[in-house]
Backbone as numpy.savetxt, mean C-alpha at the origin, in Angstrom:
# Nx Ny Nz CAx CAy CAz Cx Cy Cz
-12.08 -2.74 3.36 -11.94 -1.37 3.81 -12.78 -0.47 2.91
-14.02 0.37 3.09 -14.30 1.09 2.93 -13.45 2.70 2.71
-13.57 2.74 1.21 -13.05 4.48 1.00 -14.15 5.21 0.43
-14.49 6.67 1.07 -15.85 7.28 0.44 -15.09 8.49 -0.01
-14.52 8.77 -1.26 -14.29 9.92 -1.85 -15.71 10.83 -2.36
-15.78 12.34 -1.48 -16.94 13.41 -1.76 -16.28 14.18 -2.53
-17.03 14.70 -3.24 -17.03 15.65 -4.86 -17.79 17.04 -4.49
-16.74 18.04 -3.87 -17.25 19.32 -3.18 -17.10 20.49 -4.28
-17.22 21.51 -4.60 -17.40 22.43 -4.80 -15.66 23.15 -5.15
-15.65 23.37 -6.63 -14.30 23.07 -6.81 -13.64 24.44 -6.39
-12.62 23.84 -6.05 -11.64 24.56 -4.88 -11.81 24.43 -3.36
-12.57 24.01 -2.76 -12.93 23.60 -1.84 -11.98 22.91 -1.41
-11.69 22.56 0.19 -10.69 21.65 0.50 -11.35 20.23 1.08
-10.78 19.17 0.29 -11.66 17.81 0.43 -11.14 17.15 1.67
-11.73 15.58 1.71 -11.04 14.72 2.67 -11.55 12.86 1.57
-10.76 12.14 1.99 -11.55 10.64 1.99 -11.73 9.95 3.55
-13.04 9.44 3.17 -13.27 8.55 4.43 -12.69 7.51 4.53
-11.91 6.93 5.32 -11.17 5.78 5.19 -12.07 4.78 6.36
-12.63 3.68 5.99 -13.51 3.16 7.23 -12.73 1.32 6.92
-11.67 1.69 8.00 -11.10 -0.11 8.03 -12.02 -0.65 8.58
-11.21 -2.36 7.97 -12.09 -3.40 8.45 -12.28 -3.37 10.33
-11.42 -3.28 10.47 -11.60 -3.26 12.31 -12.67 -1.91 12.95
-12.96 -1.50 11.69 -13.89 -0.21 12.43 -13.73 1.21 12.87
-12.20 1.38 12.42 -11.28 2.58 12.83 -11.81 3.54 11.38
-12.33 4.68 11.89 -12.20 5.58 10.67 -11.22 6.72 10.91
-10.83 7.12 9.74 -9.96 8.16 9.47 -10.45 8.65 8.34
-10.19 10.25 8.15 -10.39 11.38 7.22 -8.95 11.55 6.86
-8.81 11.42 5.67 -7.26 12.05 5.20 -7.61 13.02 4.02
-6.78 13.82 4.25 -6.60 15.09 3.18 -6.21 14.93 2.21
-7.34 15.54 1.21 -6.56 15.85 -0.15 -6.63 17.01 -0.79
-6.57 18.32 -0.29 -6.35 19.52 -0.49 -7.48 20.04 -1.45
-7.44 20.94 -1.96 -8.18 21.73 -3.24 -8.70 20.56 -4.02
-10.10 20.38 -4.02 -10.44 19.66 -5.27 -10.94 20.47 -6.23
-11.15 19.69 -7.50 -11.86 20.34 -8.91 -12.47 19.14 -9.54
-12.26 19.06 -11.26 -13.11 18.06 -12.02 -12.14 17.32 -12.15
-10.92 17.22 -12.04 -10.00 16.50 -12.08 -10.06 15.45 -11.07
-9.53 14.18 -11.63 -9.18 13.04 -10.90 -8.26 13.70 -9.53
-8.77 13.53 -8.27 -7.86 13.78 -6.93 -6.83 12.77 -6.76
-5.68 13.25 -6.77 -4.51 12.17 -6.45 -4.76 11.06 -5.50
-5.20 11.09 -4.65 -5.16 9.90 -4.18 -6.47 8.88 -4.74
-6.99 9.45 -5.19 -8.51 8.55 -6.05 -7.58 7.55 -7.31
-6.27 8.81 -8.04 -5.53 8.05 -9.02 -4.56 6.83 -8.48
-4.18 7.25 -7.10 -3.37 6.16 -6.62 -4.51 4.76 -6.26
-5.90 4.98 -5.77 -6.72 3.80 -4.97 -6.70 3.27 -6.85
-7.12 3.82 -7.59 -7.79 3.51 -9.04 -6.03 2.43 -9.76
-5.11 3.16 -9.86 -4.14 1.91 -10.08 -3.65 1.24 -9.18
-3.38 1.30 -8.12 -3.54 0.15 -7.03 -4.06 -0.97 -7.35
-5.24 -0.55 -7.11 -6.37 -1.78 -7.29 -6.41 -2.08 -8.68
-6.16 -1.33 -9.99 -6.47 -2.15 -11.11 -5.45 -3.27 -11.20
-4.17 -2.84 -10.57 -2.89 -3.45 -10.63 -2.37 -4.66 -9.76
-3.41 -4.60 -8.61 -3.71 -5.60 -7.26 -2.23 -5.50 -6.70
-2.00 -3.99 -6.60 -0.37 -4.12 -5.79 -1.13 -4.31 -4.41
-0.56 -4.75 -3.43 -0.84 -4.57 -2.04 0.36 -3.76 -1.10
1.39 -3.64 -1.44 2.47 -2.83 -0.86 2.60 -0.78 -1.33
1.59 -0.63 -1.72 1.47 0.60 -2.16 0.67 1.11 -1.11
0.11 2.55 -1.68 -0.26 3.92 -0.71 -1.48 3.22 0.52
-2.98 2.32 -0.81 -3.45 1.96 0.03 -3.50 0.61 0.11
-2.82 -0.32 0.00 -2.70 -1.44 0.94 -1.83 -1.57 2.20
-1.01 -0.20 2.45 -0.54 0.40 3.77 -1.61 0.87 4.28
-2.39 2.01 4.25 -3.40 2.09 5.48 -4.59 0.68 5.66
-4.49 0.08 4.73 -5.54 -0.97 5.45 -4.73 -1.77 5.91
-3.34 -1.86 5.70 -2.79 -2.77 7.18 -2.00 -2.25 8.16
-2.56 -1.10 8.37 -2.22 0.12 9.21 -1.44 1.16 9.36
-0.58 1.41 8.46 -0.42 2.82 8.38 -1.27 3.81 8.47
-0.75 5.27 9.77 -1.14 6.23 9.58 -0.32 7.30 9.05
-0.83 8.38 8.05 0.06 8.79 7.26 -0.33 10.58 8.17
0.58 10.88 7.63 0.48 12.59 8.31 -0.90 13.49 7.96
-1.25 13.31 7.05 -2.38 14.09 6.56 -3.70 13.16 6.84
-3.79 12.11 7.50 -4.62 11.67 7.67 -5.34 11.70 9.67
-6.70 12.17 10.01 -6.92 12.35 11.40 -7.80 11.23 11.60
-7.96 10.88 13.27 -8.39 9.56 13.75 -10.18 10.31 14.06
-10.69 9.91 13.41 -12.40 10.27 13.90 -12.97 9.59 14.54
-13.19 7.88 14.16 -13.72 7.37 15.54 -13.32 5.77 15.32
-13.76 5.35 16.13 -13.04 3.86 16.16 -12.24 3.47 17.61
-12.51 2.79 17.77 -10.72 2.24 18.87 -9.73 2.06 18.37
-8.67 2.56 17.99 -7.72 2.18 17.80 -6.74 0.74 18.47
-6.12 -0.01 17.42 -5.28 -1.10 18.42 -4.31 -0.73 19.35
-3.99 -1.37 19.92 -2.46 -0.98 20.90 -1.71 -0.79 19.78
-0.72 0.21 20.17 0.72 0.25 19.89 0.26 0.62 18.05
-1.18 1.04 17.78 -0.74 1.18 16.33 -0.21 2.22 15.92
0.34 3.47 16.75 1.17 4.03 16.38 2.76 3.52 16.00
3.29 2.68 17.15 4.55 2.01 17.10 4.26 1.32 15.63
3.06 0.85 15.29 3.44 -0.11 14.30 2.79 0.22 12.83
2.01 1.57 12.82 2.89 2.58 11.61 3.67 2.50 11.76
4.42 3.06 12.34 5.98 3.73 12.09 6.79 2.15 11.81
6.76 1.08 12.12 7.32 0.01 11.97 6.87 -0.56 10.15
5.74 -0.43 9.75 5.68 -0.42 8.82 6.07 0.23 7.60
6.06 1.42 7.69 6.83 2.40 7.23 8.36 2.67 7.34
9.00 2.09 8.32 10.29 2.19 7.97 10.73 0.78 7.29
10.12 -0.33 7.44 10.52 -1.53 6.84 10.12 -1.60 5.27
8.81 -0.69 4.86 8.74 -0.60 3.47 8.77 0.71 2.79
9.46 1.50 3.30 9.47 2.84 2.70 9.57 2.90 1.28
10.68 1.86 0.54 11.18 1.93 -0.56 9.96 1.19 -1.35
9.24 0.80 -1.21 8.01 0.19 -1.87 6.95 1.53 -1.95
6.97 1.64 -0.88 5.57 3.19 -0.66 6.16 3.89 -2.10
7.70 4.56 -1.70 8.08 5.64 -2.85 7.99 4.85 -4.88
8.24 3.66 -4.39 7.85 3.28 -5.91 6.43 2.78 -6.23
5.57 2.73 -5.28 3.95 3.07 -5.92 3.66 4.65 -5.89
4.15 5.70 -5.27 3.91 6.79 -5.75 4.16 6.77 -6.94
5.69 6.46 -7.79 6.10 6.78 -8.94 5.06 5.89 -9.81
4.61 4.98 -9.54 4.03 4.17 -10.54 2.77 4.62 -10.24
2.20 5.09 -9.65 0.71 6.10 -10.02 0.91 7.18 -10.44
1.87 7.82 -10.32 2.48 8.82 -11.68 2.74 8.75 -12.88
3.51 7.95 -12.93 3.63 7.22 -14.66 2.57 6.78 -15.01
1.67 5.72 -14.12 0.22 5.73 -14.78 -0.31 6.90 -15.53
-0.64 7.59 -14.78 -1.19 8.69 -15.14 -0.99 9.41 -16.13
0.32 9.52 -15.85 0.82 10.47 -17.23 0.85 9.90 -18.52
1.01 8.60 -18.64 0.72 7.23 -19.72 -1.16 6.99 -19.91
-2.06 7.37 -19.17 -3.28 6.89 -19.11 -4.34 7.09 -20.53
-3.61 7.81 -20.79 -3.96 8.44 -22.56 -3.50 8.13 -23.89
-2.31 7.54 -23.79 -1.57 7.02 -24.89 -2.06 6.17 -26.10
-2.15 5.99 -27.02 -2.37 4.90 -27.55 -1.15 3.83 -27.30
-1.75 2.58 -27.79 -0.73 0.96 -27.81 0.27 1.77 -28.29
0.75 2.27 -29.19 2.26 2.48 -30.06 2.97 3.30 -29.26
2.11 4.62 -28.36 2.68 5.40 -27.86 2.86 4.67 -26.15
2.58 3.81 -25.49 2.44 2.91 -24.51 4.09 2.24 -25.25
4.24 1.57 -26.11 5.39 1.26 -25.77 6.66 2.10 -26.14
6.54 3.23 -26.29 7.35 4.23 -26.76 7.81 4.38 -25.57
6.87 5.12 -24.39 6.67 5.22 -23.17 7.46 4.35 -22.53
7.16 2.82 -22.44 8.02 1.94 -21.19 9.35 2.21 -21.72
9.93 2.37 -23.44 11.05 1.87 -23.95 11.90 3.33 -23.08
11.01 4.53 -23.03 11.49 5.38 -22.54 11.96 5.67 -21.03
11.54 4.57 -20.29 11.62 4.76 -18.92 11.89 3.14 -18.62
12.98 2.97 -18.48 14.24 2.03 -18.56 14.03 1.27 -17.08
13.37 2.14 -15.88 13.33 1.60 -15.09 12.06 1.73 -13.84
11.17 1.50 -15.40 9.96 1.34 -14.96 9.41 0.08 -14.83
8.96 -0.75 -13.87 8.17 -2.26 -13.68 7.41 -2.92 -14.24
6.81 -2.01 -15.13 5.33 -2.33 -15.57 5.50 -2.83 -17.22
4.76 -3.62 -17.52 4.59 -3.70 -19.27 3.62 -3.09 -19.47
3.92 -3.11 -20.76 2.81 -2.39 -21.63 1.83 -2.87 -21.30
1.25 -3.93 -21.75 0.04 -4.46 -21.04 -0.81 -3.96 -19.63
0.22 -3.65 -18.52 -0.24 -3.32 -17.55 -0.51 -2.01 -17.38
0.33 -1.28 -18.35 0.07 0.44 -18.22 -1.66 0.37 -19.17
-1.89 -0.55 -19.98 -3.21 -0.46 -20.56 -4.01 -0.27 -19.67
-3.99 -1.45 -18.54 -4.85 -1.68 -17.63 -4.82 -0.51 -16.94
-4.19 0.01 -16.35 -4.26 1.09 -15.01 -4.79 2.31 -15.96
-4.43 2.45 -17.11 -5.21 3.38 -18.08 -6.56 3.46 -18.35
-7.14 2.23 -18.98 -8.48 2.07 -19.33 -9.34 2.42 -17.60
-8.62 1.81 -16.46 -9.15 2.09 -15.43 -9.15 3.63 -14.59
-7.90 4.35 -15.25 -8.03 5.76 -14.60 -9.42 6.67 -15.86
-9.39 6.03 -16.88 -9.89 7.10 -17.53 -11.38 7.06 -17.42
-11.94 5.54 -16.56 -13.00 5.26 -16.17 -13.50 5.98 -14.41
-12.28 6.11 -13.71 -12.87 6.86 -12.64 -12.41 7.99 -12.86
-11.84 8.73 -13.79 -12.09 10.26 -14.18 -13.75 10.36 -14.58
-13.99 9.93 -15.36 -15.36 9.69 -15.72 -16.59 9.55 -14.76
-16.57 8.47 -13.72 -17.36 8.74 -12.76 -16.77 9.65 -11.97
-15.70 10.00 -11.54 -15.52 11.65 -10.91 -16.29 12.66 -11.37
-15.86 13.01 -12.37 -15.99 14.46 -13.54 -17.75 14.50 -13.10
-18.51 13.20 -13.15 -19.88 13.06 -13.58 -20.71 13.10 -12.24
-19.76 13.36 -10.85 -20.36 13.40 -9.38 -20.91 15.16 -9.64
-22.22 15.02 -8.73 -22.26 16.19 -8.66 -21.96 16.98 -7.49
-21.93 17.89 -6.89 -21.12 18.67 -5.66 -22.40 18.07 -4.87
-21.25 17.27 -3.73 -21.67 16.95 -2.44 -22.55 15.09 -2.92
-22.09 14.48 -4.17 -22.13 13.61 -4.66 -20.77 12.42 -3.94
-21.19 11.27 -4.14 -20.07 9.89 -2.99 -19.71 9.20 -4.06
-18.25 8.93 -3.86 -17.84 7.66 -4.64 -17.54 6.51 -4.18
-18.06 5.74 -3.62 -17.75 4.57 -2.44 -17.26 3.64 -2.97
-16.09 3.07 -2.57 -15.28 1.65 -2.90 -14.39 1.00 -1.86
-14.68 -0.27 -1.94 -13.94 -1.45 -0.96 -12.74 -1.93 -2.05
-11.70 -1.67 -0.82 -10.45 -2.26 -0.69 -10.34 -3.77 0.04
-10.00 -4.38 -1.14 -9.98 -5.73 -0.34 -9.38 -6.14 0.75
-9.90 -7.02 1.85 -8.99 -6.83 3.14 -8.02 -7.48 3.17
-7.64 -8.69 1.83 -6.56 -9.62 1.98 -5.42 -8.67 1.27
-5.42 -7.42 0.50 -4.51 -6.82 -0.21 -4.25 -5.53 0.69
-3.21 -5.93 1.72 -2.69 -5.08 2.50 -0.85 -5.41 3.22
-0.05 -4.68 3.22 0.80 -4.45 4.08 0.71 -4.84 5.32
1.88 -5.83 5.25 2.52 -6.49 6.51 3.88 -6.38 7.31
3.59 -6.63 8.11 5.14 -6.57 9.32 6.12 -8.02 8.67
7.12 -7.30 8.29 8.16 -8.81 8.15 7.76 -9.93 9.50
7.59 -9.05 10.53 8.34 -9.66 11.75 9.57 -9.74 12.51
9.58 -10.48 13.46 11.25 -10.69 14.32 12.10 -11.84 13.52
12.78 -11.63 13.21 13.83 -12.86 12.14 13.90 -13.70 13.23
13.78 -15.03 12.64 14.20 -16.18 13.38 15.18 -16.31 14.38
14.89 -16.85 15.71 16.55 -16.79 16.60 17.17 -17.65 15.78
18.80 -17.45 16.21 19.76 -18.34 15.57 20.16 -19.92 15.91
20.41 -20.46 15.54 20.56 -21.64 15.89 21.77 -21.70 16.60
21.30 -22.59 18.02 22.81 -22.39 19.19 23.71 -23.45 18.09
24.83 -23.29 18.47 25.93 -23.94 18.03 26.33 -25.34 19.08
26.34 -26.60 18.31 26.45 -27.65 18.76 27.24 -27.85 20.47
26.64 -27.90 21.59 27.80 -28.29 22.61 28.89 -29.50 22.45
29.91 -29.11 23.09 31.38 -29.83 22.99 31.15 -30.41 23.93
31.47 -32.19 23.82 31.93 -32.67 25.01 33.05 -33.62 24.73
33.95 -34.09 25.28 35.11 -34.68 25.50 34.98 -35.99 25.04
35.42 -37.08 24.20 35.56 -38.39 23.97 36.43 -39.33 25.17
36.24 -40.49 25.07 37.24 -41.05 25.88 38.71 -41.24 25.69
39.07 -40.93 23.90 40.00 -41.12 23.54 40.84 -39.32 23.71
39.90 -38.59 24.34 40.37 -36.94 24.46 40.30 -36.16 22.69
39.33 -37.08 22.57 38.76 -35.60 21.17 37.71 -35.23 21.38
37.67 -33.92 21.01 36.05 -33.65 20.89 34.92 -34.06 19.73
34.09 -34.68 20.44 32.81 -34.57 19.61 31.95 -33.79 19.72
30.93 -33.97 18.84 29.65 -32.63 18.63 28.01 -33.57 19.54
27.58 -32.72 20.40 26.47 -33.30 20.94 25.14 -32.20 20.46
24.36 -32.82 19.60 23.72 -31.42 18.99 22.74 -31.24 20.38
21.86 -30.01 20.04 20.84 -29.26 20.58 19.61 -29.34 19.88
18.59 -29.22 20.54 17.43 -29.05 19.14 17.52 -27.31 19.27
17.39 -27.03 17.90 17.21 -25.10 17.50 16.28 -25.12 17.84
16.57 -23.37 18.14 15.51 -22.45 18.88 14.09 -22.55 17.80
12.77 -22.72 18.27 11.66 -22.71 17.46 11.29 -21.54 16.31
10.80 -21.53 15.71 10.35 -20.51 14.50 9.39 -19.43 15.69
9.40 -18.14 14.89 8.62 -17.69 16.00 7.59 -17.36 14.82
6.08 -17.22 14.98 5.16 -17.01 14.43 5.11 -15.36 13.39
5.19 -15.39 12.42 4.87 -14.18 11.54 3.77 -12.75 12.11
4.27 -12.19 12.59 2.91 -10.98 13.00 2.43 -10.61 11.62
0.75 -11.08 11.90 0.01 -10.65 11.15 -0.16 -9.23 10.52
């Protein structure tokens, strides 16, 4: 998946190009920019240093559409509205804890090692080790850097890998029928099994 974050004229109101693998582009909003890292540049930047795939963007590359984001060109699949919304209600609670954890990145992205573990010891129910807040650090303070250094009307282009994306659980397995009864000669019942209902295939 192609993302092209532009570096406009600060205060200006931005967008990212979102160009999936299937060819669908979308523009999503990110309000007022400046020299500052744009929030969602901080979320693609620990994402990917972190290789979550259940976060902000390994949902739109396996299809989520989010509210602030518009359809520019592409075909869209069938039903990919039904299946946002199916994605999004089955992982909501994942989405809201990669927001928090590109927050805490962030706000950690500066620390030194001593103050990094001051930090996790301080937030009891945060996921990450120290180690990993290094990583998403050394990596935000590197695309602040090529941000800060775009000049107005300057591109920051980066691929999202297509295997690190959000998936549909699927339909849970049917249940397995329960053995039919049939009668013995002596008048007990025995068990005559069935073969169970088949697995049904995982939607991609």
């Amino acid at each position: 998946m192609r993302v092209t974050f532009v570096r406009l004229a600060d205060h200006e109101w931005g967008h990212v190009a979102i160009e999936r693998d299937d060819g669908v582009v979308y523009h999503m909003n990110t309000g007022p920019l400046t020299g500052q890292t744009p929030h969602d540049l901080v979320h693609y930047t620990v994402e990917d240093a972190l290789g979550i795939a259940d976060g902000i963007w390994g949902a739109i590359a396996g299809g989520v559409v989010f509210r602030s984001m518009r359809h520019v060109s592409g075909r869209r699949p069938p039903h990919a509205a039904e299946r946002s919304r199916e994605l999004i209600r089955e992982h909501r609670d994942r989405l809201r804890n990669a927001e928090l954890i590109g927050g805490l990145c962030e706000r950690s992205a500066d620390l030194s090692a001593e103050q990094l573990a001051r930090f996790v010891a301080g937030e009891p129910s945060l996921a990450l080790t120290v180690e990993q807040l290094a990583v998403a650090g050394a990596a935000l303070r590197e695309a602040g850097a090529r941000w800060s250094a775009l000049p107005v009307g300057g591109r920051l282009e980066l691929r999202w890998p297509g295997h690190r994306r959000l998936r549909a659980a699927g339909p849970a397995p049917a249940p397995t029928e329960p053995p039919a009864r049939s009668r013995s000669r002596r008048g007990r019942t025995t068990a005559r099994p069935r073969p169970s209902a088949g697995s049904r295939r995982r939607t991609p």
